[in-house]
Every structure is written in C-alpha cells, then in structure tokens.
Amino acid sequence: MAIRFSTTALALAALTLMAATAEAQRPRRRPTSSTRIPVSKDVPVTPRVDTVYQTRVDTVFRTTRDTVMMTRYDTVNTTTTVPMTFHRVGGPYFGLGGGLNPTMGHLDNTAASGWAGVAMIGWDQVNGPLGLRIDFTENQFVSNDWAIRTAGFPRTGNPEIQTLGGDVKLNLPINPTTLNNVKLYGLGGITWNRYRNIPQLSGQAATAVPGTSDFQSKIGWQAGAGMQFGIGSRSAIFLEGRYVRFTAENNKGWGNFAYVPLTVGFNWF
C-alpha cells in the first residue's frame, strides 16, 4: 500500500508540471477593460505644463588696488665760493663810436664843444683783466668867433684836433658768471695830436698866438674809463669818457689844450 501511494503522487506531480508548462507557453492576451470610454469632440484637451527650474549663479570678483606714491624732498643748502672769472667776450676786436667833446683848459677860450668820432682796434684777455688798444679820434669844434675878433685875429675856420692814442686797459667784470656780462674798464696812454685853427688867447694880447689853417702836431696823454655791455657772444656796446691833454706848439704858459670826448659805440670780437 505504501508503494502504490508514492507512484500515484509522482504521477500527479508530473501532470501538474506539464500543465504549468503548457500554460506558460500559451500566448498571453492583453487585458481589456469592459468599461467604454466616452469620446466627445467638444471636450478641451488640457495641455501638459512642464515646469523647468533654472538656477543662475553670477560670481563677481572685484579687485581694488590702492597705490600711494610718496615723494621725499631733501633740501640741502650749500654755500659755494665761485672764483672770479673775467669777461668771456675777449680776444682781438674792432670798434666804432661817436659823441660829444666838451672843451677844457685854454682850448675853451677859442672853441666850444662839437662832435667826436672814434675808431679803435684792441685786444682783451678772455679770462684776465688786461687789454691793449689803439684808438683814433676825429674832433670838430665850434669856433668862438667873438673871442677871436676881440683879440684882433682873423677867423681861420673851426678848430679841429685829430688824436692817435695807444692805451693799456684794465678790465673789471661786474657779473663774470654769465656769457654776456657787464664790465667796467679803465685806460690810459700817450697820444699824438694834430690840430689847426686854434688861437692861443689869454688876457695879455702880447703873448697871444693866432691860429693857423696848417696842421701842427704835439705829443700828449689821455686817461679814461668806460663800461661795456655784452651783446651775444661776439659783440658789445661801450660807453666811454676820456680826458685828452697836450701842450700847444707856441706855449706861453697857457697853451695847454684839453678836451673830453664822450662816446658810445660797438665793439666786434
């Protein structure tokens, strides 16, 4: 009885497995609904709304640079002794000038001031005080006709003196640190004088000497001073006064003639 039950059980199990296999191999049908879905043309279709969330991150970087500039000034006061240098406009030069010639001494008895013209050549040290000069002065005076007629002399013309001088100069700069500076100078030397139409008069007619139209000549001397202003690097303006004196040919004790040419002009170096 026991063996029979086991065979029956196995047979039932086999049948059950076969049925399950057959059911599994059978094609499946989609489930359908028995409920009818009503369709209407007038019913609006609700659109689908998708919400998109966008996150934007703006990152701003700001860099600030502060620059502080500090300037430091150190003031140092120093005292420098500048050695004296002389006028830089120097070397050989040529000059022309003109002016007046006031009379002095016994020349003033028979002549009055007229005009004077001067020409010169010279040489000045560039960085030194010394200089040499040769000058020629033409002087025309105005005759004192009243004095000549009172002495009983005939009028022979306006007095004239020509002077050739050789001088030594001493230059003294005023502002030697500049190129076109100002300087003072002094000069002195001997003169050779030619003169005519100059009577020698005094209070005593016996010793008076009439003038002559012929030139006479005498040696004399002169001394003077002036100021020079540089113009550019190669020229200068000068202002000058000289005292010129000589003794006339027929000296009777009052025959010393003197005059003072006051001239202004230009020098070219």
PDB file of C-alpha atoms in Angstrom:
ATOM      1  CA  MET A   1       0.000   0.000   0.000  1.00  0.00           C
ATOM      2  CA  ALA A   2       2.780   2.308   0.663  1.00  0.00           C
ATOM      3  CA  ILE A   3       4.472   1.896  -2.728  1.00  0.00           C
ATOM      4  CA  ARG A   4       1.170   2.463  -4.559  1.00  0.00           C
ATOM      5  CA  PHE A   5       0.681   5.816  -2.895  1.00  0.00           C
ATOM      6  CA  SER A   6       4.066   7.017  -3.895  1.00  0.00           C
ATOM      7  CA  THR A   7       3.585   6.137  -7.558  1.00  0.00           C
ATOM      8  CA  THR A   8       0.288   7.928  -7.659  1.00  0.00           C
ATOM      9  CA  ALA A   9       1.816  11.009  -6.067  1.00  0.00           C
ATOM     10  CA  LEU A  10       4.560  11.159  -8.585  1.00  0.00           C
ATOM     11  CA  ALA A  11       2.166  10.826 -11.422  1.00  0.00           C
ATOM     12  CA  LEU A  12       0.071  13.714 -10.145  1.00  0.00           C
ATOM     13  CA  ALA A  13       3.121  15.874  -9.753  1.00  0.00           C
ATOM     14  CA  ALA A  14       4.215  15.157 -13.310  1.00  0.00           C
ATOM     15  CA  LEU A  15       0.833  16.076 -14.704  1.00  0.00           C
ATOM     16  CA  THR A  16       0.803  19.269 -12.767  1.00  0.00           C
ATOM     17  CA  LEU A  17       4.220  20.293 -14.128  1.00  0.00           C
ATOM     18  CA  MET A  18       3.217  19.553 -17.688  1.00  0.00           C
ATOM     19  CA  ALA A  19       0.072  21.646 -17.343  1.00  0.00           C
ATOM     20  CA  ALA A  20       2.035  24.535 -15.944  1.00  0.00           C
ATOM     21  CA  THR A  21       4.495  24.341 -18.808  1.00  0.00           C
ATOM     22  CA  ALA A  22       1.760  24.317 -21.403  1.00  0.00           C
ATOM     23  CA  GLU A  23       0.106  27.293 -19.784  1.00  0.00           C
ATOM     24  CA  ALA A  24       3.337  29.191 -19.799  1.00  0.00           C
ATOM     25  CA  GLN A  25       3.899  28.566 -23.490  1.00  0.00           C
ATOM     26  CA  ARG A  26       0.421  29.745 -24.462  1.00  0.00           C
ATOM     27  CA  PRO A  27       0.412  33.355 -25.874  1.00  0.00           C
ATOM     28  CA  ARG A  28      -0.787  35.983 -23.443  1.00  0.00           C
ATOM     29  CA  ARG A  29      -3.670  38.336 -24.221  1.00  0.00           C
ATOM     30  CA  ARG A  30      -3.618  41.952 -23.131  1.00  0.00           C
ATOM     31  CA  PRO A  31      -6.217  42.668 -20.547  1.00  0.00           C
ATOM     32  CA  THR A  32      -9.049  44.740 -21.844  1.00  0.00           C
ATOM     33  CA  SER A  33     -11.443  46.919 -19.963  1.00  0.00           C
ATOM     34  CA  SER A  34     -15.069  46.309 -20.155  1.00  0.00           C
ATOM     35  CA  THR A  35     -15.844  49.916 -19.475  1.00  0.00           C
ATOM     36  CA  ARG A  36     -16.360  52.145 -22.557  1.00  0.00           C
ATOM     37  CA  ILE A  37     -14.508  55.409 -22.553  1.00  0.00           C
ATOM     38  CA  PRO A  38     -16.738  58.186 -23.789  1.00  0.00           C
ATOM     39  CA  VAL A  39     -15.207  60.399 -26.541  1.00  0.00           C
ATOM     40  CA  SER A  40     -16.521  63.863 -27.213  1.00  0.00           C
ATOM     41  CA  LYS A  41     -15.198  66.403 -29.743  1.00  0.00           C
ATOM     42  CA  ASP A  42     -16.142  69.411 -27.639  1.00  0.00           C
ATOM     43  CA  VAL A  43     -14.168  68.479 -24.568  1.00  0.00           C
ATOM     44  CA  PRO A  44     -10.853  70.569 -24.484  1.00  0.00           C
ATOM     45  CA  VAL A  45      -7.663  68.773 -24.004  1.00  0.00           C
ATOM     46  CA  THR A  46      -5.727  70.046 -21.059  1.00  0.00           C
ATOM     47  CA  PRO A  47      -2.157  70.793 -22.153  1.00  0.00           C
ATOM     48  CA  ARG A  48       0.681  69.445 -20.238  1.00  0.00           C
ATOM     49  CA  VAL A  49       2.765  72.032 -18.408  1.00  0.00           C
ATOM     50  CA  ASP A  50       6.322  71.191 -17.621  1.00  0.00           C
ATOM     51  CA  THR A  51       7.956  73.481 -15.077  1.00  0.00           C
ATOM     52  CA  VAL A  52      11.684  73.985 -15.596  1.00  0.00           C
ATOM     53  CA  TYR A  53      13.659  75.460 -12.780  1.00  0.00           C
ATOM     54  CA  GLN A  54      16.910  77.200 -13.835  1.00  0.00           C
ATOM     55  CA  THR A  55      19.356  78.321 -11.246  1.00  0.00           C
ATOM     56  CA  ARG A  56      21.843  81.116 -12.342  1.00  0.00           C
ATOM     57  CA  VAL A  57      24.836  81.893 -10.273  1.00  0.00           C
ATOM     58  CA  ASP A  58      26.686  85.132 -11.116  1.00  0.00           C
ATOM     59  CA  THR A  59      30.040  85.366  -9.494  1.00  0.00           C
ATOM     60  CA  VAL A  60      31.611  88.872  -9.492  1.00  0.00           C
ATOM     61  CA  PHE A  61      35.163  89.327  -8.413  1.00  0.00           C
ATOM     62  CA  ARG A  62      36.254  92.910  -7.611  1.00  0.00           C
ATOM     63  CA  THR A  63      39.907  93.709  -7.073  1.00  0.00           C
ATOM     64  CA  THR A  64      40.834  97.074  -5.610  1.00  0.00           C
ATOM     65  CA  ARG A  65      44.402  98.315  -5.692  1.00  0.00           C
ATOM     66  CA  ASP A  66      45.291 101.492  -3.880  1.00  0.00           C
ATOM     67  CA  THR A  67      48.669 102.938  -4.895  1.00  0.00           C
ATOM     68  CA  VAL A  68      50.180 105.520  -2.614  1.00  0.00           C
ATOM     69  CA  MET A  69      53.124 107.481  -4.021  1.00  0.00           C
ATOM     70  CA  MET A  70      55.225 109.433  -1.622  1.00  0.00           C
ATOM     71  CA  THR A  71      57.868 111.897  -2.812  1.00  0.00           C
ATOM     72  CA  ARG A  72      60.517 112.990  -0.420  1.00  0.00           C
ATOM     73  CA  TYR A  73      62.409 116.218  -0.890  1.00  0.00           C
ATOM     74  CA  ASP A  74      65.624 116.729   0.947  1.00  0.00           C
ATOM     75  CA  THR A  75      66.759 120.338   0.801  1.00  0.00           C
ATOM     76  CA  VAL A  76      70.429 120.862   1.306  1.00  0.00           C
ATOM     77  CA  ASN A  77      71.756 124.383   1.464  1.00  0.00           C
ATOM     78  CA  THR A  78      75.347 124.643   0.441  1.00  0.00           C
ATOM     79  CA  THR A  79      77.499 127.701   0.016  1.00  0.00           C
ATOM     80  CA  THR A  80      79.864 127.572  -2.936  1.00  0.00           C
ATOM     81  CA  THR A  81      82.524 130.140  -3.496  1.00  0.00           C
ATOM     82  CA  VAL A  82      82.756 130.875  -7.216  1.00  0.00           C
ATOM     83  CA  PRO A  83      86.212 132.062  -8.223  1.00  0.00           C
ATOM     84  CA  MET A  84      86.232 135.339 -10.104  1.00  0.00           C
ATOM     85  CA  THR A  85      86.469 134.915 -13.833  1.00  0.00           C
ATOM     86  CA  PHE A  86      86.687 137.705 -16.343  1.00  0.00           C
ATOM     87  CA  HIS A  87      84.660 138.778 -19.313  1.00  0.00           C
ATOM     88  CA  ARG A  88      84.337 135.924 -21.797  1.00  0.00           C
ATOM     89  CA  VAL A  89      83.968 138.284 -24.754  1.00  0.00           C
ATOM     90  CA  GLY A  90      87.651 138.797 -25.382  1.00  0.00           C
ATOM     91  CA  GLY A  91      90.445 138.488 -27.845  1.00  0.00           C
ATOM     92  CA  PRO A  92      91.071 140.914 -30.729  1.00  0.00           C
ATOM     93  CA  TYR A  93      88.293 143.369 -31.555  1.00  0.00           C
ATOM     94  CA  PHE A  94      87.362 146.350 -33.688  1.00  0.00           C
ATOM     95  CA  GLY A  95      85.147 149.234 -32.592  1.00  0.00           C
ATOM     96  CA  LEU A  96      83.366 152.354 -33.805  1.00  0.00           C
ATOM     97  CA  GLY A  97      81.675 155.116 -31.843  1.00  0.00           C
ATOM     98  CA  GLY A  98      80.724 158.756 -31.668  1.00  0.00           C
ATOM     99  CA  GLY A  99      79.625 161.508 -29.314  1.00  0.00           C
ATOM    100  CA  LEU A 100      80.448 164.947 -27.965  1.00  0.00           C
ATOM    101  CA  ASN A 101      83.742 166.588 -26.974  1.00  0.00           C
ATOM    102  CA  PRO A 102      83.463 169.287 -24.274  1.00  0.00           C
ATOM    103  CA  THR A 103      86.479 171.622 -24.240  1.00  0.00           C
ATOM    104  CA  MET A 104      88.652 172.381 -21.215  1.00  0.00           C
ATOM    105  CA  GLY A 105      91.687 174.488 -20.351  1.00  0.00           C
ATOM    106  CA  HIS A 106      92.827 177.174 -22.816  1.00  0.00           C
ATOM    107  CA  LEU A 107      91.045 175.393 -25.648  1.00  0.00           C
ATOM    108  CA  ASP A 108      87.798 176.557 -24.073  1.00  0.00           C
ATOM    109  CA  ASN A 109      88.772 180.196 -24.773  1.00  0.00           C
ATOM    110  CA  THR A 110      88.512 179.834 -28.540  1.00  0.00           C
ATOM    111  CA  ALA A 111      86.415 176.694 -29.120  1.00  0.00           C
ATOM    112  CA  ALA A 112      83.179 175.150 -27.920  1.00  0.00           C
ATOM    113  CA  SER A 113      82.048 171.550 -27.885  1.00  0.00           C
ATOM    114  CA  GLY A 114      81.331 169.900 -31.216  1.00  0.00           C
ATOM    115  CA  TRP A 115      81.287 166.250 -32.226  1.00  0.00           C
ATOM    116  CA  ALA A 116      83.773 163.382 -31.934  1.00  0.00           C
ATOM    117  CA  GLY A 117      84.118 160.145 -33.876  1.00  0.00           C
ATOM    118  CA  VAL A 118      86.329 157.292 -32.716  1.00  0.00           C
ATOM    119  CA  ALA A 119      87.667 154.115 -34.328  1.00  0.00           C
ATOM    120  CA  MET A 120      89.689 151.518 -32.422  1.00  0.00           C
ATOM    121  CA  ILE A 121      91.377 148.171 -32.590  1.00  0.00           C
ATOM    122  CA  GLY A 122      92.405 146.273 -29.493  1.00  0.00           C
ATOM    123  CA  TRP A 123      92.830 143.027 -27.647  1.00  0.00           C
ATOM    124  CA  ASP A 124      91.397 141.884 -24.294  1.00  0.00           C
ATOM    125  CA  GLN A 125      92.266 138.836 -22.261  1.00  0.00           C
ATOM    126  CA  VAL A 126      89.440 136.298 -22.354  1.00  0.00           C
ATOM    127  CA  ASN A 127      89.858 135.329 -18.698  1.00  0.00           C
ATOM    128  CA  GLY A 128      92.069 138.115 -17.473  1.00  0.00           C
ATOM    129  CA  PRO A 129      91.967 141.821 -16.627  1.00  0.00           C
ATOM    130  CA  LEU A 130      94.467 143.246 -19.105  1.00  0.00           C
ATOM    131  CA  GLY A 131      93.982 144.684 -22.544  1.00  0.00           C
ATOM    132  CA  LEU A 132      95.681 146.854 -25.174  1.00  0.00           C
ATOM    133  CA  ARG A 133      94.090 149.385 -27.504  1.00  0.00           C
ATOM    134  CA  ILE A 134      94.911 151.834 -30.298  1.00  0.00           C
ATOM    135  CA  ASP A 135      92.291 154.488 -30.981  1.00  0.00           C
ATOM    136  CA  PHE A 136      91.919 157.325 -33.448  1.00  0.00           C
ATOM    137  CA  THR A 137      89.624 160.257 -32.644  1.00  0.00           C
ATOM    138  CA  GLU A 138      88.450 162.951 -35.044  1.00  0.00           C
ATOM    139  CA  ASN A 139      87.241 166.095 -33.243  1.00  0.00           C
ATOM    140  CA  GLN A 140      85.441 169.031 -34.797  1.00  0.00           C
ATOM    141  CA  PHE A 141      84.821 172.039 -32.526  1.00  0.00           C
ATOM    142  CA  VAL A 142      82.800 175.230 -32.867  1.00  0.00           C
ATOM    143  CA  SER A 143      84.885 178.410 -33.170  1.00  0.00           C
ATOM    144  CA  ASN A 144      84.470 181.185 -30.596  1.00  0.00           C
ATOM    145  CA  ASP A 145      84.389 183.997 -33.109  1.00  0.00           C
ATOM    146  CA  TRP A 146      83.733 186.722 -30.528  1.00  0.00           C
ATOM    147  CA  ALA A 147      86.918 185.894 -28.573  1.00  0.00           C
ATOM    148  CA  ILE A 148      88.967 185.673 -31.771  1.00  0.00           C
ATOM    149  CA  ARG A 149      87.750 189.052 -33.084  1.00  0.00           C
ATOM    150  CA  THR A 150      88.305 190.659 -29.686  1.00  0.00           C
ATOM    151  CA  ALA A 151      91.943 189.511 -29.803  1.00  0.00           C
ATOM    152  CA  GLY A 152      92.226 191.004 -33.280  1.00  0.00           C
ATOM    153  CA  PHE A 153      92.880 187.686 -35.015  1.00  0.00           C
ATOM    154  CA  PRO A 154      91.348 186.637 -38.308  1.00  0.00           C
ATOM    155  CA  ARG A 155      88.997 183.673 -38.255  1.00  0.00           C
ATOM    156  CA  THR A 156      90.625 180.716 -39.971  1.00  0.00           C
ATOM    157  CA  GLY A 157      87.880 178.086 -39.586  1.00  0.00           C
ATOM    158  CA  ASN A 158      86.514 175.751 -36.950  1.00  0.00           C
ATOM    159  CA  PRO A 159      89.122 174.221 -34.641  1.00  0.00           C
ATOM    160  CA  GLU A 160      89.991 170.602 -35.407  1.00  0.00           C
ATOM    161  CA  ILE A 161      92.023 168.044 -33.458  1.00  0.00           C
ATOM    162  CA  GLN A 162      92.999 164.574 -34.591  1.00  0.00           C
ATOM    163  CA  THR A 163      94.286 162.261 -31.867  1.00  0.00           C
ATOM    164  CA  LEU A 164      96.020 158.900 -32.182  1.00  0.00           C
ATOM    165  CA  GLY A 165      96.334 157.122 -28.837  1.00  0.00           C
ATOM    166  CA  GLY A 166      97.975 153.964 -27.543  1.00  0.00           C
ATOM    167  CA  ASP A 167      96.437 152.684 -24.293  1.00  0.00           C
ATOM    168  CA  VAL A 168      96.675 150.000 -21.672  1.00  0.00           C
ATOM    169  CA  LYS A 169      93.304 148.725 -20.358  1.00  0.00           C
ATOM    170  CA  LEU A 170      92.308 147.251 -17.029  1.00  0.00           C
ATOM    171  CA  ASN A 171      89.026 145.307 -17.149  1.00  0.00           C
ATOM    172  CA  LEU A 172      86.900 144.694 -14.081  1.00  0.00           C
ATOM    173  CA  PRO A 173      83.906 142.332 -14.594  1.00  0.00           C
ATOM    174  CA  ILE A 174      80.666 143.027 -12.731  1.00  0.00           C
ATOM    175  CA  ASN A 175      78.834 139.714 -13.361  1.00  0.00           C
ATOM    176  CA  PRO A 176      81.526 137.297 -14.543  1.00  0.00           C
ATOM    177  CA  THR A 177      79.348 134.149 -14.282  1.00  0.00           C
ATOM    178  CA  THR A 178      77.322 134.971 -17.399  1.00  0.00           C
ATOM    179  CA  LEU A 179      78.398 134.951 -21.003  1.00  0.00           C
ATOM    180  CA  ASN A 180      77.166 138.429 -21.892  1.00  0.00           C
ATOM    181  CA  ASN A 181      78.201 140.252 -18.787  1.00  0.00           C
ATOM    182  CA  VAL A 182      78.865 143.856 -17.902  1.00  0.00           C
ATOM    183  CA  LYS A 183      82.310 145.112 -17.108  1.00  0.00           C
ATOM    184  CA  LEU A 184      83.981 148.367 -16.155  1.00  0.00           C
ATOM    185  CA  TYR A 185      87.345 149.287 -17.538  1.00  0.00           C
ATOM    186  CA  GLY A 186      89.950 151.983 -17.204  1.00  0.00           C
ATOM    187  CA  LEU A 187      92.565 153.009 -19.760  1.00  0.00           C
ATOM    188  CA  GLY A 188      95.477 155.361 -20.153  1.00  0.00           C
ATOM    189  CA  GLY A 189      98.345 156.059 -22.518  1.00  0.00           C
ATOM    190  CA  ILE A 190     100.109 158.536 -24.776  1.00  0.00           C
ATOM    191  CA  THR A 191      98.625 160.484 -27.685  1.00  0.00           C
ATOM    192  CA  TRP A 192      99.865 162.093 -30.866  1.00  0.00           C
ATOM    193  CA  ASN A 193      97.771 165.179 -31.640  1.00  0.00           C
ATOM    194  CA  ARG A 194      97.346 167.129 -34.874  1.00  0.00           C
ATOM    195  CA  TYR A 195      95.472 170.420 -34.570  1.00  0.00           C
ATOM    196  CA  ARG A 196      94.681 173.547 -36.556  1.00  0.00           C
ATOM    197  CA  ASN A 197      92.612 176.771 -36.399  1.00  0.00           C
ATOM    198  CA  ILE A 198      93.142 177.102 -32.656  1.00  0.00           C
ATOM    199  CA  PRO A 199      94.394 180.531 -31.474  1.00  0.00           C
ATOM    200  CA  GLN A 200      96.108 180.720 -28.095  1.00  0.00           C
ATOM    201  CA  LEU A 201      94.444 183.535 -26.227  1.00  0.00           C
ATOM    202  CA  SER A 202      94.877 184.988 -22.773  1.00  0.00           C
ATOM    203  CA  GLY A 203      94.249 188.209 -21.034  1.00  0.00           C
ATOM    204  CA  GLN A 204      97.522 189.587 -22.378  1.00  0.00           C
ATOM    205  CA  ALA A 205      97.465 190.224 -26.113  1.00  0.00           C
ATOM    206  CA  ALA A 206     101.243 190.401 -26.249  1.00  0.00           C
ATOM    207  CA  THR A 207     101.506 186.693 -25.573  1.00  0.00           C
ATOM    208  CA  ALA A 208      98.552 185.588 -27.668  1.00  0.00           C
ATOM    209  CA  VAL A 209      99.262 183.419 -30.697  1.00  0.00           C
ATOM    210  CA  PRO A 210      96.951 183.410 -33.705  1.00  0.00           C
ATOM    211  CA  GLY A 211      95.667 180.188 -35.145  1.00  0.00           C
ATOM    212  CA  THR A 212      96.683 178.766 -38.486  1.00  0.00           C
ATOM    213  CA  SER A 213      94.965 176.530 -41.022  1.00  0.00           C
ATOM    214  CA  ASP A 214      98.080 174.368 -41.261  1.00  0.00           C
ATOM    215  CA  PHE A 215      98.222 171.299 -39.092  1.00  0.00           C
ATOM    216  CA  GLN A 216     100.606 171.302 -36.163  1.00  0.00           C
ATOM    217  CA  SER A 217     101.344 168.262 -34.012  1.00  0.00           C
ATOM    218  CA  LYS A 218     102.271 167.626 -30.390  1.00  0.00           C
ATOM    219  CA  ILE A 219     102.621 164.636 -28.058  1.00  0.00           C
ATOM    220  CA  GLY A 220     100.199 164.413 -25.137  1.00  0.00           C
ATOM    221  CA  TRP A 221      98.439 161.894 -22.944  1.00  0.00           C
ATOM    222  CA  GLN A 222      94.973 160.612 -22.146  1.00  0.00           C
ATOM    223  CA  ALA A 223      93.169 158.697 -19.417  1.00  0.00           C
ATOM    224  CA  GLY A 224      89.594 157.499 -19.127  1.00  0.00           C
ATOM    225  CA  ALA A 225      87.066 154.916 -18.068  1.00  0.00           C
ATOM    226  CA  GLY A 226      84.126 153.121 -19.585  1.00  0.00           C
ATOM    227  CA  MET A 227      81.505 150.421 -19.260  1.00  0.00           C
ATOM    228  CA  GLN A 228      80.905 147.561 -21.673  1.00  0.00           C
ATOM    229  CA  PHE A 229      77.717 145.503 -22.121  1.00  0.00           C
ATOM    230  CA  GLY A 230      77.998 142.178 -23.950  1.00  0.00           C
ATOM    231  CA  ILE A 231      75.564 141.510 -26.819  1.00  0.00           C
ATOM    232  CA  GLY A 232      75.527 137.899 -27.923  1.00  0.00           C
ATOM    233  CA  SER A 233      78.853 136.139 -27.828  1.00  0.00           C
ATOM    234  CA  ARG A 234      80.878 138.267 -30.243  1.00  0.00           C
ATOM    235  CA  SER A 235      79.871 141.923 -29.771  1.00  0.00           C
ATOM    236  CA  ALA A 236      79.402 144.558 -27.077  1.00  0.00           C
ATOM    237  CA  ILE A 237      78.176 148.118 -26.519  1.00  0.00           C
ATOM    238  CA  PHE A 238      80.526 150.548 -24.791  1.00  0.00           C
ATOM    239  CA  LEU A 239      80.099 153.899 -23.052  1.00  0.00           C
ATOM    240  CA  GLU A 240      83.313 155.807 -22.540  1.00  0.00           C
ATOM    241  CA  GLY A 241      84.789 159.100 -21.407  1.00  0.00           C
ATOM    242  CA  ARG A 242      88.422 160.218 -21.810  1.00  0.00           C
ATOM    243  CA  TYR A 243      90.432 163.239 -20.771  1.00  0.00           C
ATOM    244  CA  VAL A 244      92.899 164.230 -23.524  1.00  0.00           C
ATOM    245  CA  ARG A 245      95.557 166.887 -22.962  1.00  0.00           C
ATOM    246  CA  PHE A 246      98.585 168.215 -24.836  1.00  0.00           C
ATOM    247  CA  THR A 247     100.699 171.384 -24.905  1.00  0.00           C
ATOM    248  CA  ALA A 248     100.452 173.621 -27.983  1.00  0.00           C
ATOM    249  CA  GLU A 249     103.474 174.392 -30.133  1.00  0.00           C
ATOM    250  CA  ASN A 250     103.776 178.049 -29.081  1.00  0.00           C
ATOM    251  CA  ASN A 251     103.407 177.565 -25.360  1.00  0.00           C
ATOM    252  CA  LYS A 252     103.491 180.861 -23.458  1.00  0.00           C
ATOM    253  CA  GLY A 253     102.406 179.372 -20.155  1.00  0.00           C
ATOM    254  CA  TRP A 254      98.759 178.876 -21.085  1.00  0.00           C
ATOM    255  CA  GLY A 255      98.987 176.763 -24.197  1.00  0.00           C
ATOM    256  CA  ASN A 256      97.641 173.513 -22.662  1.00  0.00           C
ATOM    257  CA  PHE A 257      94.701 172.251 -24.704  1.00  0.00           C
ATOM    258  CA  ALA A 258      92.322 169.689 -23.237  1.00  0.00           C
ATOM    259  CA  TYR A 259      89.032 168.160 -24.198  1.00  0.00           C
ATOM    260  CA  VAL A 260      86.855 165.249 -23.034  1.00  0.00           C
ATOM    261  CA  PRO A 261      85.414 163.015 -25.781  1.00  0.00           C
ATOM    262  CA  LEU A 262      82.268 161.291 -24.511  1.00  0.00           C
ATOM    263  CA  THR A 263      81.447 158.455 -26.886  1.00  0.00           C
ATOM    264  CA  VAL A 264      79.147 155.457 -27.271  1.00  0.00           C
ATOM    265  CA  GLY A 265      79.659 152.669 -29.792  1.00  0.00           C
ATOM    266  CA  PHE A 266      80.026 148.987 -30.611  1.00  0.00           C
ATOM    267  CA  ASN A 267      82.895 146.520 -30.389  1.00  0.00           C
ATOM    268  CA  TRP A 268      83.041 143.360 -32.502  1.00  0.00           C
ATOM    269  CA  PHE A 269      85.227 140.488 -31.297  1.00  0.00           C
TER     270      PHE A 269
END
